[in-house]
Amino acid sequence: MQKPIYFDYAATTPVHPSVFEQMRPYFMEDFGNAGSNQHYYGWVAEEAIQKSRAKIAQYFKLPASSILFTSGATESNNLAILGFLSDKKPSHIITSSIEHKAVLAVCKQLELQGWSVTYLMPNKNGMIELEAVRAAIQPTTALITLMLVNNELGTITDYQAIRLLADQHQIVFHSDATQAIGKLDLISDHLPHLMSFSGHKIYGPKGVGVLVVQSGITIKPIVFGGDQERGLRSGTLAVPQIVGLAACFDLMPDLIKQAQILHAYKSKILDSVPNTWTINAQNGHTVPHILSISLPNTDWETLFQRVPAIAVSNGSACNAKTHLPSHVLKAIGLSDSLALATLRISLGNTTSASDIDFLIDYVNEKLVKL
Ligand code: PMP
């Protein structure tokens, strides 16, 4: 069977060959446990961890101690939110209805513990407006958690303005930046206080992520054990994955440059969309690699059966198994059936101009008559 062309980079990316090469020695020759501080094998592993930490910290212009390694963005989000709030009396949190489940499910747990949560609604373009955040602030608000780029719509949140607002009100701001790293130039003085991301969305391996914790922000551990990561995230460090994640940061200049090419590809696809289809977040401020198109009056199962030669999704991969309409698309006003009949097309570093031409012709040929 010929493999379909991959248009699902927001779900995951292939590991870049140079990333894989840098990881390779740490599986077999230099396989030590970074916690084994009595011998050579442990020292080599520990050195690799420290270099990786320093490289990522340097990218964000932060001290190395700001970088905590986790198993991925899901764990980073849990550690950021639960770790920051665990020693506080239940009060108020601001988030949005379009967050990833790795934030929404944590907020639901906190509600069970007595926290009150405001779920901000996006405007019709899928944007969380600064004024909505401002209006939701209460004297008891302890945390604002808003994603930097939405994984289904590609909409970009104004994190710099929210950070300033949070500072004015002495509230801590966490952001799930999983879909933003490698797509937006985030080097800035106004990064969120806490920021989560994952290796596998930026041409690194799965099963590794980072929580960035800015100086002055205190979090408590949520898993307990051998006290790795200064006691904040116990568990043997995944040395090859961490080396791989750090290696992704060598790719950053190219990835950011490539965003311009992806922008042109995205415009070409959007220009080809028949006017009876809906382009979601059309007038929103969006990243170049994600686009979302819905087909009115279309059965979603038939829709996906018609396009076996392209690998696209109808929401986030994490929701795909449920066959429920996406909570994000519903939040911007789509009906259940329109939300299900949605193609999320996401582009990446192996997407070529001819892939885009194929996609446009193929989608038009297979779907226009539906
Ligand atoms: N947040 C966002 C915005 C995501 O897109 C994803 C991946 N679908 C996650 C969190 C979860 O990341 P991980 O798979 O690394 O836990």
PDB file of C-alpha atoms and ligand atoms in Angstrom, residues 10-12 71-77 99-103 147-152 176-180 196-201 206-209 316-318 344, ligand 1:
ATOM      1  CA  ALA A  10       0.275  19.354  14.455  1.00  0.00           C
ATOM      2  CA  ALA A  11      -0.326  15.802  15.723  1.00  0.00           C
ATOM      3  CA  THR A  12       3.335  14.847  15.560  1.00  0.00           C
ATOM      4  CA  SER A  71       7.702  13.239  29.631  1.00  0.00           C
ATOM      5  CA  GLY A  72       5.870  15.699  27.361  1.00  0.00           C
ATOM      6  CA  ALA A  73       3.543  18.640  27.250  1.00  0.00           C
ATOM      7  CA  THR A  74       0.759  16.788  29.061  1.00  0.00           C
ATOM      8  CA  GLU A  75       2.971  16.266  32.091  1.00  0.00           C
ATOM      9  CA  SER A  76       4.408  19.788  31.839  1.00  0.00           C
ATOM     10  CA  ASN A  77       0.892  21.262  31.885  1.00  0.00           C
ATOM     11  CA  GLU A  99      -7.365  24.659  25.635  1.00  0.00           C
ATOM     12  CA  HIS A 100      -5.946  21.208  25.022  1.00  0.00           C
ATOM     13  CA  LYS A 101      -7.423  18.459  27.189  1.00  0.00           C
ATOM     14  CA  ALA A 102      -4.118  18.372  29.062  1.00  0.00           C
ATOM     15  CA  VAL A 103      -5.149  21.708  30.583  1.00  0.00           C
ATOM     16  CA  MET A 147      -2.361  28.267  25.276  1.00  0.00           C
ATOM     17  CA  LEU A 148       0.020  30.157  23.047  1.00  0.00           C
ATOM     18  CA  VAL A 149      -1.135  28.598  19.766  1.00  0.00           C
ATOM     19  CA  ASN A 150      -4.301  26.568  19.418  1.00  0.00           C
ATOM     20  CA  ASN A 151      -3.637  23.103  18.020  1.00  0.00           C
ATOM     21  CA  GLU A 152      -6.819  22.906  15.926  1.00  0.00           C
ATOM     22  CA  ASP A 176       0.889  25.634  26.772  1.00  0.00           C
ATOM     23  CA  ALA A 177       3.326  26.562  24.006  1.00  0.00           C
ATOM     24  CA  THR A 178       3.412  23.126  22.367  1.00  0.00           C
ATOM     25  CA  GLN A 179       2.261  24.369  18.962  1.00  0.00           C
ATOM     26  CA  ALA A 180       4.179  27.639  19.141  1.00  0.00           C
ATOM     27  CA  SER A 196       5.057  23.873  28.523  1.00  0.00           C
ATOM     28  CA  PHE A 197       6.101  22.143  25.338  1.00  0.00           C
ATOM     29  CA  SER A 198       6.901  18.781  23.829  1.00  0.00           C
ATOM     30  CA  GLY A 199       9.704  17.298  21.706  1.00  0.00           C
ATOM     31  CA  HIS A 200       7.604  15.481  19.139  1.00  0.00           C
ATOM     32  CA  LYS A 201       6.034  18.584  17.601  1.00  0.00           C
ATOM     33  CA  LYS A 206       8.038  11.488  21.594  1.00  0.00           C
ATOM     34  CA  GLY A 207       7.966  11.087  25.358  1.00  0.00           C
ATOM     35  CA  VAL A 208       9.958  14.166  26.324  1.00  0.00           C
ATOM     36  CA  GLY A 209       8.945  17.710  27.127  1.00  0.00           C
ATOM     37  CA  SER A 316      -6.564  17.039  17.641  1.00  0.00           C
ATOM     38  CA  ALA A 317      -5.081  13.538  17.620  1.00  0.00           C
ATOM     39  CA  CYS A 318      -5.862  13.289  21.297  1.00  0.00           C
ATOM     40  CA  ARG A 344      -7.359  20.006   9.979  1.00  0.00           C
TER      41      ARG A 344
HETATM   42  N1  PMP B   1      -0.848  20.654  24.229  1.00  0.00           N
HETATM   43  C1  PMP B   1      -1.046  20.848  22.916  1.00  0.00           C
HETATM   44  C2  PMP B   1      -1.450  22.201  22.434  1.00  0.00           C
HETATM   45  C3  PMP B   1      -0.868  19.798  22.024  1.00  0.00           C
HETATM   46  O1  PMP B   1      -1.069  19.998  20.716  1.00  0.00           O
HETATM   47  C4  PMP B   1      -0.484  18.528  22.518  1.00  0.00           C
HETATM   48  C5  PMP B   1      -0.313  17.353  21.581  1.00  0.00           C
HETATM   49  N2  PMP B   1      -1.496  17.004  20.911  1.00  0.00           N
HETATM   50  C6  PMP B   1      -0.299  18.382  23.897  1.00  0.00           C
HETATM   51  C7  PMP B   1      -0.489  19.476  24.720  1.00  0.00           C
HETATM   52  C8  PMP B   1       0.102  17.075  24.491  1.00  0.00           C
HETATM   53  O2  PMP B   1       1.463  16.847  24.265  1.00  0.00           O
HETATM   54  P1  PMP B   1       2.158  15.465  24.605  1.00  0.00           P
HETATM   55  O3  PMP B   1       1.647  14.512  23.597  1.00  0.00           O
HETATM   56  O4  PMP B   1       3.604  15.720  24.443  1.00  0.00           O
HETATM   57  O5  PMP B   1       1.805  15.112  25.989  1.00  0.00           O
END
